[in-house]
Structure formats: C-alpha cells, structure tokens
XYZ file of C-alpha atoms in Angstrom:
748
model
C -8.719 -39.687 27.016
C -6.911 -39.269 23.674
C -3.209 -39.594 23.120
C -2.983 -35.819 22.425
C -4.626 -35.075 25.751
C -2.327 -37.452 27.613
C 0.561 -35.607 26.030
C -0.717 -32.304 27.349
C -1.911 -33.451 30.754
C 0.736 -35.662 32.313
C 0.308 -36.945 35.850
C 3.674 -35.471 36.685
C 4.623 -31.834 36.310
C 7.768 -32.448 34.253
C 6.286 -31.925 30.816
C 4.393 -28.847 31.865
C 7.616 -26.843 31.921
C 8.538 -27.732 28.352
C 5.112 -26.734 27.060
C 5.412 -23.264 28.561
C 8.567 -22.672 26.567
C 8.141 -18.927 25.902
C 8.849 -18.154 29.571
C 12.217 -18.495 31.216
C 12.500 -20.416 34.490
C 13.807 -18.692 37.566
C 16.896 -20.887 37.610
C 17.894 -19.585 34.190
C 17.782 -23.045 32.581
C 17.235 -23.274 28.866
C 13.705 -23.263 27.443
C 12.072 -26.159 25.619
C 13.541 -27.667 22.473
C 17.056 -27.278 23.776
C 19.764 -27.586 21.176
C 21.352 -30.421 23.130
C 18.030 -32.267 23.239
C 17.563 -31.699 19.532
C 21.005 -33.106 18.852
C 20.396 -36.169 21.041
C 17.084 -36.880 19.322
C 18.198 -36.207 15.767
C 21.894 -37.094 15.598
C 23.471 -40.397 16.324
C 26.673 -40.068 18.292
C 29.514 -40.771 15.920
C 32.359 -42.982 17.002
C 36.040 -42.327 16.556
C 36.041 -43.811 13.043
C 37.506 -41.921 10.095
C 35.530 -38.885 9.038
C 36.044 -39.760 5.391
C 34.126 -43.034 5.838
C 30.921 -41.542 7.302
C 28.110 -43.368 5.421
C 25.535 -40.645 6.213
C 27.554 -37.869 4.600
C 25.717 -36.155 1.742
C 28.348 -33.515 1.003
C 31.755 -33.036 2.568
C 34.705 -30.778 1.965
C 36.911 -27.992 3.188
C 35.238 -24.655 3.891
C 36.346 -21.564 5.732
C 34.231 -20.302 8.601
C 34.065 -16.793 9.972
C 33.805 -17.089 13.744
C 32.769 -13.532 14.639
C 29.934 -12.362 12.429
C 30.755 -11.251 8.925
C 34.124 -10.670 7.278
C 35.055 -7.051 7.878
C 38.416 -7.026 6.131
C 39.317 -9.110 3.078
C 42.916 -9.737 4.179
C 41.999 -11.560 7.413
C 41.465 -15.143 6.293
C 38.861 -17.160 8.210
C 39.852 -20.551 9.578
C 39.455 -23.665 7.469
C 37.498 -26.701 8.726
C 36.268 -29.990 7.347
C 32.485 -29.796 6.910
C 30.131 -32.757 6.585
C 26.460 -32.450 5.637
C 24.245 -35.300 6.853
C 20.468 -35.789 6.587
C 20.105 -34.220 10.050
C 22.861 -31.681 10.589
C 25.802 -29.705 9.306
C 28.918 -30.710 11.283
C 32.451 -29.425 11.155
C 35.696 -31.094 12.291
C 39.221 -30.036 12.943
C 40.421 -32.181 10.006
C 39.347 -35.014 7.725
C 41.623 -37.550 9.383
C 40.582 -40.549 11.446
C 39.642 -39.596 15.004
C 39.286 -35.905 14.201
C 37.361 -34.032 16.841
C 33.927 -32.722 15.942
C 33.970 -29.028 16.833
C 30.322 -28.155 16.297
C 27.009 -29.170 14.825
C 24.055 -27.219 13.455
C 20.806 -29.196 13.585
C 18.763 -28.737 10.413
C 14.994 -28.414 10.739
C 12.263 -27.010 8.525
C 12.798 -23.609 10.161
C 16.426 -23.341 9.070
C 17.355 -21.243 6.061
C 20.327 -20.821 3.764
C 21.332 -17.741 1.801
C 22.501 -17.761 -1.801
C 26.108 -16.625 -2.476
C 26.427 -12.854 -2.473
C 28.142 -11.333 -5.510
C 28.833 -8.047 -3.752
C 30.633 -9.835 -0.930
C 32.767 -11.672 -3.483
C 33.797 -8.374 -5.042
C 34.827 -7.038 -1.632
C 36.535 -10.108 -0.188
C 37.244 -12.583 -2.982
C 35.098 -15.249 -1.257
C 31.695 -16.702 -2.105
C 29.560 -17.046 1.010
C 27.262 -19.811 2.227
C 25.202 -18.655 5.218
C 23.147 -21.217 7.144
C 20.783 -20.043 9.886
C 19.881 -22.372 12.739
C 17.933 -21.908 15.942
C 20.870 -20.835 18.093
C 23.740 -20.546 15.644
C 24.549 -19.113 12.256
C 27.324 -20.610 10.120
C 28.932 -18.156 7.714
C 31.065 -20.237 5.394
C 33.311 -19.137 2.565
C 34.908 -20.622 -0.503
C 36.824 -19.202 -3.418
C 34.797 -21.140 -6.003
C 31.256 -20.256 -7.010
C 30.277 -23.745 -8.163
C 31.329 -25.160 -4.804
C 29.258 -22.559 -2.921
C 26.211 -23.262 -5.103
C 26.626 -27.000 -4.553
C 26.626 -26.570 -0.770
C 23.637 -24.187 -0.809
C 21.534 -26.546 -2.924
C 22.444 -29.555 -0.774
C 21.631 -27.784 2.509
C 18.343 -26.475 1.099
C 17.385 -29.961 -0.029
C 17.913 -31.291 3.505
C 15.830 -28.430 4.955
C 13.017 -29.088 2.486
C 12.934 -32.757 3.473
C 12.169 -31.998 7.127
C 8.674 -32.196 8.571
C 7.166 -28.846 9.631
C 8.016 -27.874 13.201
C 5.028 -27.285 15.472
C 5.249 -25.214 18.630
C 3.484 -26.143 21.886
C 0.997 -23.339 21.263
C -0.048 -24.894 17.968
C -0.470 -28.311 19.590
C -2.530 -26.806 22.386
C -4.721 -24.892 19.949
C -5.500 -28.157 18.211
C -6.330 -29.897 21.487
C -8.548 -27.012 22.581
C -10.461 -27.309 19.307
C -10.809 -31.093 19.662
C -12.154 -30.848 23.243
C -14.186 -27.659 22.905
C -17.331 -29.530 23.987
C -15.778 -30.838 27.209
C -15.535 -28.084 29.858
C -13.704 -30.299 32.346
C -10.981 -31.230 29.875
C -10.618 -27.619 28.719
C -10.257 -26.405 32.286
C -7.512 -28.939 32.860
C -5.721 -27.937 29.626
C -5.680 -24.272 30.621
C -4.689 -25.038 34.216
C -1.749 -27.267 33.280
C -0.379 -25.055 30.467
C 0.536 -21.489 31.456
C 1.446 -20.794 27.838
C -2.279 -20.265 27.161
C -2.805 -17.780 29.969
C -1.912 -14.203 30.808
C 1.643 -13.577 31.920
C 3.264 -10.502 33.398
C 6.727 -11.732 32.521
C 8.557 -11.281 29.219
C 8.356 -13.644 26.260
C 11.633 -15.186 25.144
C 10.402 -17.048 22.065
C 7.412 -16.580 19.754
C 4.263 -18.635 20.195
C 4.290 -19.758 16.548
C 7.131 -21.132 14.406
C 9.136 -18.669 12.320
C 12.109 -19.359 10.053
C 15.530 -18.571 11.411
C 17.574 -15.915 9.682
C 17.464 -12.260 8.721
C 14.535 -10.559 7.038
C 14.671 -9.179 3.521
C 15.407 -5.500 4.147
C 13.718 -4.623 0.848
C 10.349 -5.111 2.538
C 7.967 -2.171 2.034
C 7.927 0.659 4.490
C 10.556 2.932 6.034
C 11.076 0.686 9.061
C 14.098 -1.519 9.617
C 13.374 -4.963 11.035
C 15.522 -7.820 12.322
C 14.263 -11.413 12.266
C 10.642 -12.482 12.520
C 11.396 -14.267 15.783
C 12.955 -11.158 17.295
C 10.162 -8.924 16.036
C 7.558 -11.253 17.565
C 9.253 -10.972 20.964
C 9.537 -7.185 20.628
C 5.839 -6.931 19.812
C 4.951 -8.836 22.974
C 6.965 -6.297 24.964
C 4.983 -3.543 23.221
C 1.728 -5.266 24.140
C 2.717 -5.339 27.786
C 3.403 -1.596 27.658
C -0.247 -1.069 26.681
C -1.381 -2.032 30.157
C 0.004 1.132 31.753
C -0.038 3.449 28.727
C -2.158 6.568 29.238
C -2.453 7.195 25.483
C -2.259 3.763 23.826
C -3.293 4.919 20.335
C 0.201 5.591 18.857
C 1.509 2.324 20.299
C -1.449 0.430 18.839
C -0.863 1.997 15.441
C 2.806 0.991 15.627
C 1.887 -2.645 16.315
C -0.582 -2.607 13.422
C 2.024 -1.075 11.099
C 4.519 -3.812 11.962
C 1.908 -6.451 11.145
C 1.182 -4.725 7.836
C 4.883 -4.635 6.958
C 5.459 -8.221 8.157
C 2.290 -10.240 7.391
C 3.610 -13.492 8.963
C 3.342 -11.767 12.361
C -0.438 -11.318 12.121
C -1.209 -14.784 13.510
C 1.430 -14.332 16.206
C -0.109 -11.091 17.475
C -3.566 -12.640 17.498
C -2.230 -15.509 19.608
C -0.425 -13.125 21.955
C -3.571 -11.043 22.438
C -5.688 -14.131 23.088
C -3.091 -15.246 25.641
C -3.042 -11.891 27.438
C -6.851 -11.671 27.587
C -7.185 -15.171 29.052
C -7.483 -15.168 32.841
C -5.933 -11.700 33.366
C -5.342 -10.544 36.966
C -7.992 -7.804 36.641
C -10.675 -8.696 34.058
C -12.227 -5.538 32.666
C -9.483 -3.306 34.085
C -7.721 -0.626 32.076
C -4.846 -2.876 31.016
C -7.182 -5.703 30.023
C -9.409 -3.367 28.007
C -6.387 -1.996 26.153
C -5.689 -5.547 24.972
C -9.290 -5.924 23.837
C -9.145 -2.578 22.045
C -6.043 -3.606 20.125
C -7.710 -6.921 19.318
C -10.628 -4.896 17.950
C -8.290 -2.900 15.702
C -6.617 -6.102 14.535
C -9.984 -7.641 13.631
C -10.808 -4.615 11.434
C -7.442 -4.723 9.666
C -6.187 -8.305 9.313
C -7.825 -11.693 8.907
C -5.942 -14.520 10.678
C -5.324 -17.958 9.198
C -8.123 -20.541 9.622
C -6.586 -22.371 12.639
C -5.966 -19.104 14.500
C -9.386 -17.805 13.455
C -11.087 -20.869 14.953
C -9.064 -20.496 18.159
C -9.997 -16.795 18.298
C -13.708 -17.536 17.849
C -13.501 -20.057 20.694
C -11.886 -17.396 22.881
C -14.597 -14.859 21.997
C -17.390 -17.330 22.792
C -15.726 -18.261 26.065
C -15.391 -14.598 27.094
C -19.020 -13.767 26.265
C -20.326 -16.748 28.227
C -18.075 -16.097 31.219
C -18.542 -12.298 31.409
C -21.978 -11.539 29.923
C -22.921 -7.868 29.550
C -19.353 -6.810 30.372
C -17.133 -4.547 28.310
C -15.083 -7.570 27.296
C -18.228 -9.303 26.016
C -19.176 -6.198 24.008
C -15.713 -6.088 22.425
C -15.943 -9.826 21.704
C -19.261 -9.355 19.913
C -17.872 -6.409 17.924
C -14.769 -8.396 16.958
C -16.827 -11.366 15.760
C -18.879 -9.127 13.476
C -15.754 -7.364 12.181
C -14.019 -10.633 11.320
C -16.964 -11.504 9.077
C -16.388 -8.325 7.026
C -12.617 -7.872 7.020
C -10.888 -8.689 3.741
C -7.556 -6.919 4.197
C -6.354 -3.338 4.240
C -3.911 -1.273 2.230
C -3.157 0.964 5.212
C -3.351 0.607 8.957
C -6.165 2.492 10.710
C -5.624 6.195 11.196
C -5.351 7.661 14.679
C -8.943 8.869 14.433
C -10.142 5.427 13.343
C -8.341 3.743 16.246
C -10.034 6.143 18.678
C -13.431 5.293 17.176
C -12.721 1.563 17.270
C -11.734 1.786 20.923
C -15.234 3.167 21.544
C -16.858 0.762 19.031
C -18.253 3.714 17.090
C -18.376 4.739 13.444
C -16.326 7.555 11.924
C -17.776 10.642 10.273
C -16.414 11.158 6.771
C -16.822 14.528 5.038
C -17.437 14.416 1.274
C -17.319 17.717 -0.606
C -19.782 18.338 -3.440
C -18.913 21.201 -5.823
C -21.773 23.658 -5.878
C -23.453 22.088 -2.847
C -22.825 21.847 0.898
C -20.434 19.153 2.064
C -22.034 15.893 3.144
C -21.207 14.030 6.344
C -21.378 10.257 6.000
C -20.997 7.731 8.816
C -18.561 4.985 7.803
C -16.990 1.951 9.430
C -13.662 0.272 8.795
C -15.376 -1.822 6.108
C -17.284 0.883 4.195
C -16.368 1.054 0.502
C -16.516 3.934 -1.955
C -19.364 2.105 -3.686
C -21.546 2.226 -0.591
C -20.855 5.920 0.068
C -21.477 6.910 -3.557
C -24.773 5.000 -3.553
C -25.822 6.837 -0.410
C -24.877 10.235 -1.881
C -26.687 9.536 -5.145
C -29.806 8.757 -3.160
C -29.384 11.595 -0.669
C -28.742 14.246 -3.370
C -31.679 13.164 -5.526
C -29.579 11.949 -8.460
C -31.155 8.517 -8.786
C -32.869 9.369 -12.077
C -29.820 10.892 -13.747
C -28.343 8.926 -16.667
C -24.865 10.288 -15.943
C -22.042 8.631 -13.991
C -20.656 9.791 -10.655
C -17.571 9.002 -8.633
C -15.774 9.754 -5.399
C -12.474 11.530 -5.989
C -9.332 12.001 -3.941
C -8.272 15.620 -4.282
C -4.905 17.022 -3.259
C -2.715 19.890 -4.358
C -0.921 17.775 -6.943
C -3.537 15.442 -8.336
C -7.115 14.292 -8.491
C -8.094 10.692 -9.063
C -11.247 8.610 -8.707
C -11.561 6.244 -5.788
C -12.067 2.602 -6.721
C -15.502 1.235 -5.903
C -14.061 -1.554 -3.727
C -11.588 0.788 -1.994
C -12.106 1.151 1.744
C -12.628 4.787 2.663
C -10.820 4.128 5.933
C -7.666 3.497 3.876
C -8.203 6.756 2.002
C -8.507 8.671 5.275
C -5.287 7.065 6.522
C -3.501 8.235 3.375
C -4.843 11.724 3.984
C -3.520 11.602 7.553
C -0.094 10.521 6.315
C -0.010 13.210 3.617
C -1.030 15.886 6.113
C 2.253 15.330 7.940
C 4.224 15.821 4.715
C 2.413 18.875 3.328
C 3.399 22.473 3.773
C 1.177 24.745 5.816
C -0.029 26.696 2.761
C -1.054 23.545 0.891
C -4.785 22.807 0.843
C -5.703 19.666 2.788
C -6.535 16.454 0.965
C -10.230 15.755 0.736
C -12.901 13.520 -0.759
C -15.127 14.951 -3.465
C -18.283 13.673 -5.194
C -18.416 14.618 -8.877
C -19.463 13.591 -12.349
C -17.231 10.985 -13.941
C -18.887 10.383 -17.299
C -21.525 12.362 -19.179
C -24.160 10.431 -21.079
C -26.609 13.329 -21.375
C -25.742 16.959 -20.615
C -28.540 18.578 -22.630
C -31.468 17.494 -20.482
C -30.132 18.295 -17.007
C -32.704 20.604 -15.305
C -31.222 24.028 -14.587
C -32.736 24.185 -11.122
C -31.336 20.802 -10.073
C -28.331 19.981 -7.938
C -26.848 18.028 -10.814
C -26.732 21.210 -12.911
C -24.738 22.894 -10.137
C -22.322 19.937 -10.206
C -22.143 20.222 -13.997
C -21.426 23.948 -13.740
C -18.607 23.456 -11.238
C -17.047 20.694 -13.308
C -17.207 22.818 -16.451
C -15.422 25.602 -14.574
C -12.675 23.165 -13.488
C -12.173 22.156 -17.127
C -11.817 25.819 -18.096
C -9.214 26.536 -15.411
C -7.188 23.481 -16.403
C -7.103 24.577 -20.034
C -9.246 21.713 -21.316
C -11.759 24.033 -23.078
C -10.073 25.487 -26.191
C -11.602 28.892 -26.893
C -10.613 32.517 -27.411
C -9.276 34.754 -24.670
C -12.319 36.980 -25.094
C -14.595 34.039 -24.329
C -12.451 33.099 -21.316
C -12.892 36.606 -19.919
C -16.651 36.366 -20.451
C -16.697 33.036 -18.636
C -14.787 34.596 -15.739
C -17.334 37.431 -15.580
C -20.205 34.926 -15.533
C -18.426 33.077 -12.739
C -18.245 36.298 -10.703
C -21.923 36.978 -11.374
C -22.856 33.498 -10.148
C -20.780 33.957 -6.992
C -21.468 37.603 -6.045
C -24.479 38.640 -8.131
C -24.212 42.230 -9.456
C -20.941 44.145 -9.436
C -20.048 45.919 -6.209
C -16.797 47.355 -4.975
C -17.456 45.656 -1.656
C -17.973 42.205 -3.201
C -15.260 39.645 -2.384
C -12.936 39.061 -5.297
C -11.544 35.561 -5.820
C -7.970 35.239 -6.938
C -7.441 35.546 -10.662
C -6.287 31.933 -10.960
C -9.700 30.888 -9.572
C -11.436 32.700 -12.460
C -9.094 32.583 -15.433
C -6.754 29.834 -16.754
C -3.258 30.670 -15.454
C -1.523 29.141 -18.469
C -2.992 31.877 -20.722
C -1.195 34.577 -18.736
C 2.066 32.640 -18.716
C 1.835 32.214 -22.500
C 2.051 35.997 -22.902
C 5.457 36.183 -21.219
C 8.596 36.154 -23.393
C 10.453 32.861 -23.425
C 13.880 32.823 -21.723
C 16.832 33.048 -24.128
C 17.811 29.641 -25.463
C 21.474 28.784 -25.128
C 22.627 25.957 -27.397
C 24.482 23.285 -25.464
C 28.250 23.122 -25.760
C 29.215 20.610 -28.432
C 32.636 19.510 -27.267
C 33.719 18.198 -23.916
C 36.287 20.969 -23.450
C 33.692 23.669 -23.979
C 31.391 22.054 -21.424
C 34.281 21.847 -18.962
C 35.162 25.532 -19.434
C 31.505 26.489 -19.023
C 31.334 24.500 -15.801
C 34.470 26.118 -14.420
C 33.226 29.594 -15.292
C 29.823 28.854 -13.711
C 31.531 28.063 -10.422
C 33.444 31.324 -10.230
C 32.676 34.998 -10.704
C 30.893 34.312 -13.962
C 28.583 31.969 -12.100
C 27.684 34.680 -9.597
C 27.012 37.123 -12.417
C 24.801 34.615 -14.249
C 22.848 33.902 -11.059
C 22.305 37.628 -10.592
C 21.117 37.966 -14.193
C 18.669 35.083 -13.739
C 17.311 36.614 -10.520
C 16.799 39.975 -12.269
C 15.114 38.283 -15.231
C 12.784 36.331 -12.938
C 11.883 39.500 -11.097
C 11.048 41.239 -14.404
C 8.906 38.274 -15.451
C 7.032 38.326 -12.153
C 6.406 42.053 -12.596
C 5.210 41.485 -16.157
C 2.929 38.676 -14.928
C 1.396 40.989 -12.324
C 0.772 43.613 -15.022
C -0.884 41.076 -17.327
C -2.981 39.787 -14.443
C -4.127 43.305 -13.517
C -5.133 44.116 -17.090
C -6.970 40.816 -17.440
C -8.824 41.330 -14.164
C -9.815 44.848 -15.292
C -11.251 43.426 -18.523
C -13.132 40.763 -16.565
C -14.606 43.367 -14.214
C -15.812 45.466 -17.171
C -17.616 42.440 -18.590
C -19.000 41.686 -15.130
C -20.574 45.147 -14.961
C -22.452 44.405 -18.184
C -24.216 41.469 -16.508
C -26.220 43.743 -14.211
C -29.519 42.136 -13.230
C -28.634 38.573 -14.296
C -29.540 36.033 -11.641
C -27.350 33.198 -10.450
C -29.231 30.438 -12.352
C -29.073 32.457 -15.576
C -25.344 33.114 -15.120
C -24.677 29.435 -14.537
C -26.760 28.454 -17.574
C -24.961 31.006 -19.758
C -21.598 29.721 -18.529
C -22.438 26.080 -19.326
C -23.891 27.098 -22.714
C -20.637 28.814 -23.695
C -18.546 25.817 -22.636
C -20.915 23.448 -24.443
C -20.124 25.236 -27.719
C -16.873 23.287 -27.778
C -17.678 20.003 -29.575
C -15.610 18.009 -27.097
C -17.598 19.071 -24.028
C -18.674 16.023 -22.049
C -15.566 14.062 -22.955
C -12.912 13.135 -20.438
C -9.524 14.323 -21.671
C -6.257 12.457 -21.109
C -2.791 13.768 -21.942
C -1.131 11.194 -24.219
C 1.846 10.885 -26.541
C 0.956 9.304 -29.878
C 3.629 7.160 -31.521
C 3.809 8.100 -35.195
C 4.894 5.675 -37.883
C 7.912 7.396 -39.563
C 11.141 5.999 -38.205
C 12.960 8.500 -36.046
C 9.922 10.734 -35.526
C 9.211 11.583 -31.910
C 5.856 11.072 -30.209
C 3.181 13.706 -30.717
C 1.543 15.247 -27.631
C -2.251 15.058 -27.951
C -5.465 15.010 -25.977
C -7.358 11.737 -26.049
C -11.031 12.510 -25.485
C -13.260 9.652 -24.286
C -16.916 10.520 -24.817
C -20.234 8.725 -24.677
C -20.410 8.254 -28.463
C -16.865 8.506 -29.788
C -13.153 8.665 -29.084
C -11.454 11.806 -30.409
C -7.915 13.083 -30.803
C -7.196 16.762 -30.244
C -4.109 18.877 -30.613
C -3.826 20.691 -27.248
C -5.556 24.052 -27.467
C -7.288 23.312 -30.775
C -11.103 23.251 -30.725
C -11.580 20.838 -33.615
C -10.480 17.198 -33.356
C -7.750 15.815 -35.567
C -9.721 12.604 -35.861
C -12.721 10.977 -34.268
C -13.743 7.311 -34.061
C -17.216 6.119 -33.203
C -17.314 2.955 -31.141
C -18.466 0.942 -34.125
C -15.099 1.513 -35.800
C -13.069 0.375 -32.790
C -12.193 -3.316 -33.023
C -10.215 -3.656 -29.776
C -8.421 -1.708 -27.086
C -6.344 -2.342 -23.997
C -2.941 -2.078 -22.372
C 0.104 -3.187 -24.338
C 2.128 -2.593 -21.171
C 1.884 -0.515 -18.014
C 2.424 2.775 -19.872
C 1.178 2.055 -23.413
C -2.467 2.035 -24.456
C -3.406 0.393 -27.754
C -6.472 1.435 -29.724
C -7.274 -0.638 -32.820
C -9.413 1.276 -35.300
C -10.427 -0.749 -38.349
C -7.144 -1.518 -40.128
C -4.692 0.491 -37.984
C -3.326 0.421 -34.450
C -2.764 3.577 -32.432
C -0.260 3.432 -29.570
C -0.413 6.049 -26.825
C 2.144 6.588 -24.080
C 0.339 7.593 -20.897
C 0.379 7.071 -17.145
C -3.407 6.567 -17.197
C -3.703 3.308 -19.140
C -6.108 1.658 -16.723
C -8.403 4.653 -16.463
C -8.720 5.017 -20.230
C -9.671 1.351 -20.585
C -12.070 1.559 -17.636
C -13.836 4.612 -19.036
C -14.213 3.011 -22.468
C -15.747 -0.042 -20.833
C -18.061 2.210 -18.853
C -19.500 3.962 -21.875
C -19.947 0.663 -23.681
C -21.673 -0.817 -20.638
C -23.937 2.199 -20.243
C -24.921 2.009 -23.910
C -25.795 -1.674 -23.507
C -23.034 -2.805 -25.852
C -20.825 -5.818 -25.342
C -17.410 -5.045 -23.943
C -14.830 -4.997 -26.694
C -11.999 -7.549 -26.648
C -8.607 -6.551 -25.305
C -5.312 -7.246 -27.088
C -4.526 -10.868 -26.364
C -0.775 -10.433 -26.563
C -0.695 -7.993 -23.662
C 0.560 -9.467 -20.392
C -1.188 -6.716 -18.452
C -4.507 -6.759 -20.293
C -7.568 -7.773 -18.384
C -9.206 -11.004 -19.513
C -12.169 -10.642 -21.826
C -15.618 -11.131 -20.453
C -19.055 -11.536 -21.946
C -20.672 -9.217 -19.420
C -20.401 -5.463 -19.380
C -19.086 -3.817 -16.253
C -18.746 -0.390 -14.717
C -15.268 0.680 -13.675
C -13.972 1.232 -10.193
C -15.230 4.316 -8.410
C -18.209 4.891 -10.707
C -21.868 4.926 -9.883
C -24.414 4.822 -12.660
C -27.275 6.698 -11.060
C -29.907 4.647 -12.863
C -28.366 1.254 -12.303
C -26.466 -0.977 -9.883
C -22.801 -0.840 -9.017
C -20.550 -3.362 -10.675
C -16.982 -4.292 -9.857
C -13.692 -4.142 -11.748
C -10.052 -4.665 -10.714
C -8.546 -1.650 -8.888
C -7.571 1.437 -10.818
C -4.112 2.674 -9.889
C -3.469 5.603 -12.229
C -4.440 9.229 -11.821
C -7.302 10.989 -13.537
C -7.027 14.059 -15.669
C-alpha cells in the first residue's frame, strides 16, 4: 500500500475527520486546517527576546490598523502597532520594545492576497492602505507614505509567491482515486473512509478546491455582484441542494451556469460538487438525483473542466454506467461523455429552451428564415455551428452549384450582421432570448436568416430557381435601405413591380403593404423642409440667458412651437406618402397580366442597371489629406472584381480600383481601415473594419488569388498567410468551408 493510501486510510478514525473538512462537526469544533494548527506548524514560538532583534524579520515598522472593517471617517485615527513580516507570517505587537506582547498573527500561504494602495482612499482619508487577506482574517493597514505602503505590499507579495501551492483534501483524494482506479477494493475503502467524496444532505462550509482569499474584482463582466470565490462556491452548493426539491429547476440551473460563466474559476468546483452529490445518493435515480445529473449535462455542454477534474469526472461516469446499466443515470453519463468531447467553450449560457432540451437529452429545433422561400427548421445541438447549418441549407435548397456566397445572418430591429462560421447557434439563440426581454412589444423578434453574402455571378442565375428569389429579395432590401441610387420615378416603378410580384394584378381587395415596405422612407423625409437653424450663442452670458429663458415661460412657448412644427411635419409626411402611394398604384395598374416571375425579373433588371449592383456597401468616412479638412462620408463598395468609392446617392463611382492595383489592406486600429492602392494610402473610419477585410479576402479566395498582405505596423492586423480563406459566416456553395477569426462588427 502506497504512502498516499496510508495517508488516506488510517487504522484509526482521527484523520478521517480532517479529510472531510467541508462539513462541520456536531460539536461545533473548527474544520480542518485550523488557524491554530497552521500557526503551530508554520511559526516557531518566539521567546520574550527583543522584537527588534528578530533574525527572521524581513520587514518591520510602525503601521496603523483598522480594527473594524474599513475606515469610514478620516478623522478617526486607527491604532498604531509594530508589524513584523517573517517568511511565514505577518505579526503585530503592542510595541517594538523587549518583551512586547504579540497581539496577532496572519499566516501567509499561497492562497493569501494583498491589495495595492488605493489612490481614492488616500484622497478621502489621507492614508495609503495595505490590505492583506488571510484564511480567517483580513489586515487593513494604513500609512501616510506611499513608498512605505508599496514596500510592504511588495514584501508581502514576495512571501506569498514563495509558498508552495495549497492542496485541499479533495484534490489529494482525486489523485489517489486516479492512482488506484484499477483496484476496486482500494477504491471502495477510499470512498468509505472519506465522506468528502460522497453525497451529503448537510451544508458545505468550505469549497472543495482551493481559492485565493480576498474580494473579487467587481469589474467582472455581467450585472451580478459577487463576493469572494470561496463564498460563492459555498453559495452554489446551497443552490445545488435546492435542486433536489425544486419543481421547476430550469431557472435555478441557468443561474448556476451564469455564475460559472461570470466566474470561470468556479467551473471545476461545481463539477466536483456535482460529482460528490451524485456519488452514493440516498435515492439513486430519484427526482433529486436526476436534477443533479441534468445540471451536470448542462455543464458538460457549456464548460470544459481542467484535466485533473476531467479525468475524475470520466472515472465517475464510467463507475455510474457500470453500476447502474440501462438506468437514467447511465444514459446521462453516456450523453455527458459525448458532450465533453465536443465542448470548446460558450459565449453565453444555455437558454431556457436549451436547458429543457438537454434535460431530455434531445436536440433543439432552430428556425432559419429564407427571403422569398418558406422558413427552414433545422435540428441543432449545443455544439452545432453556423458553418454546419449553412452547409445543410445550401444542400437542402439546391444551391450547391451556385458560384455565389451565402451566410447566416442575425436580424433585429436595429441591425443585421452575419454569423461567424465557428459561432455556436445555441449562443445566438440565447442572445435572442435575452434581447426578447428587453424589446418593446411592437418590435419585431430577432431571427436567423439565410441570405447571399457575396455575388460572384448575378447574370447567370436561373429565373425559376430559388436563388433568383433570394437575389430578388436582397435587391429589394438594398432599395429600401437607399443603397441603389436611382430616380424617384424608377423607385416608384420598382415599388409597383414589387406589388405585382406579391399580389399579381391590381385589385381593390388586394392586401396593401405599408409604404415603407415598398418605397425607401428616406426619399419621403428628404422632401420635408429642414427645421430652422439657430446659430449657437457665442458668449457665455448669452448661453446663460438662453438657458434661463428656456426654463421659464419662454421654454414652455418654445416647446409648444416645436410640438406644433412636428405635427405639421407629420401631416406633410402623410400627404407625401399618400401621393407617392397613388403614383405607385397607377404604375401597378399598368402591369396588368404580368406574372410573378416576369415582375421579379423586371425588378432585378432595373436594379442591375446601377453599375454597383452586386457590391456590398459600407458606410465609411474617408480621411482627406488637406490639414484641417474633415472626413468625407462615402460608400465603400466591395465587389467581386473591384473596390469602388461612391458619394452617397450618386450612381457613378468617384473612383474604382481593381484588385491588381491594391498592394495591401487591413486594420490600422479597431476603427480605421487602410487600403493601399499603388502609391497612395486611403484611411477609412468605420465600425466594420473586420468585415471589410474579411470580404476582401473572400473575393480574393474565390478568384483563386493569393491573399494580399496586411499592414505590418498594425497591432490589430491579422497575420499574413500563404493560403486563401473564406471569412466567418460564409459558405461558398461550390467549395468547402474555411475558418477565420471571429467577426465582431455589424454588416451593412
């Protein structure tokens, strides 16, 4: 029998109590690793000799200690003590004289932490703080000198860094279980002699794994407020125990998962707690036990534990399957093992719907909308990516032979952006669930959409194909957004063709879409008179008088004038809309007898007359060279053969660059895109830097060209590569998917 096993399986029962340290004994005695025991094992008892002559002292000096939490008022001075830092502890004495009484000691281990002096506290109190966190105590020390505080902090941190890592009994037992996994008799004895490994109905008073002492950084992501990792671990165990009797455990499970997402160090702890609670439960396969297994299933689809915990978990799964074959627990264990082989991390916790499906070990049904075609229902798991769904839709919709590029899009009221190819659709659905709680009732729900991303050939798309319907719908979206510069007469004709494709011949009983679904709204708004421009007050006194007048009777009169003006503008807008709709209806009547395919073809033909059709347009601000000149708002059009610059609303490009003239491109920073054309550099301010670069790479890859080099001086530029790649969220129908780093900006 090894030394580790003898440590865990003593002939007497004395050590067994210390190894079950997370539970409190009935007598109320302290748990394992008592502070007094730590002090006896780490600190030599000092004699009555002079404190000044202590040979082990690393740093010593007078510091002031706050005895009751933090300093609440700057005029109450904390008490001054003589502090001595040794290689094992931080001690304080009543004075520095011979025979001074030691008043306290904080044992320093690898789990201790020390906080840097807080400038804000100094402004409020006039003291620089040195805060040292120990297992049971926290020393908040103060000094009036910054260099002294920094000296103490650095010295304490150096002592902490020199300590060997602390291992909890659970970690030691996990190691012994792994070492003796092939010996059933030894394993049985380990589990029998160590209750820490088995189910408990009592509370947990300390975490199973080591966590640093001290407060958490409250700047952690998420709206939740957390205390220390140790406290949060104990709270989570209490939440787990509530699962046993919870009628609807889904919200509680999602809360546990959210805490683990916000505090990643707790992932291993929760895995260990769940393994503990599913080991030798009082009612195997009962409701409470299955709730633990269901949460363990959700954890396995969201987080990947560290290698030691993962090995311990796999041992637990194998043990459960062999002990309870064909049971519900064995089925969950098999599901969890498969999930752990696919999980790579999540951006969001599972949605409520996903948790319900995971509890039943079933797939979710994801609805993907296709403009011009019925919505598609796709079965997905927690590990399904946008790449896999797009591949399935390309095959299902018969688009495999198309040379064009397709993507999944997230659509909401405010924006539309492509979904990265490696993005998990389960994360997208969770975002939709979160946004649904924030949206107003009249807002359209968020949804997934399958659309064209890049056009390599729009001339040879068969008119009777599904792809032509997708092309038609996308052309109509471009028109409504104002990205097809043409005359108002042509826009009315396009609206009439849209009505003909929707309702066939004119009829008074035909359903009429809203005008903004047929005609670009910005054209109507451009007809309205601009509000009167008031030059700003030049001097401070004039601004002050204007502010005072705005707050009195004059302010009420101005508000009334603005309300009347807005009402007149709304009335004028209704009149313009009615006249425009009447003109559209007259043109619609002239299309009598035209079929839906012909109307769609005529619509696309009119839009294709614009030379920039097929390009993806991005709103950018071009930095011009004259000093003092402001940026110029332009459209940057990325097409299959060239990059063009347009003045918004103008049909002809200001300039166009074929790819042969472009020497390099990339991100100068997070909001600046650089395009090097022959002997000049063009700098564009945009929030879509990544998407522009990705789309350029896509067209180069699709054309079989080598990817152009990125600016080397850019800290955010992607490294150059010899191979060509397709960007995130794109599927080339005639070729394989390829991967790129995630795209984070929004699409036009």
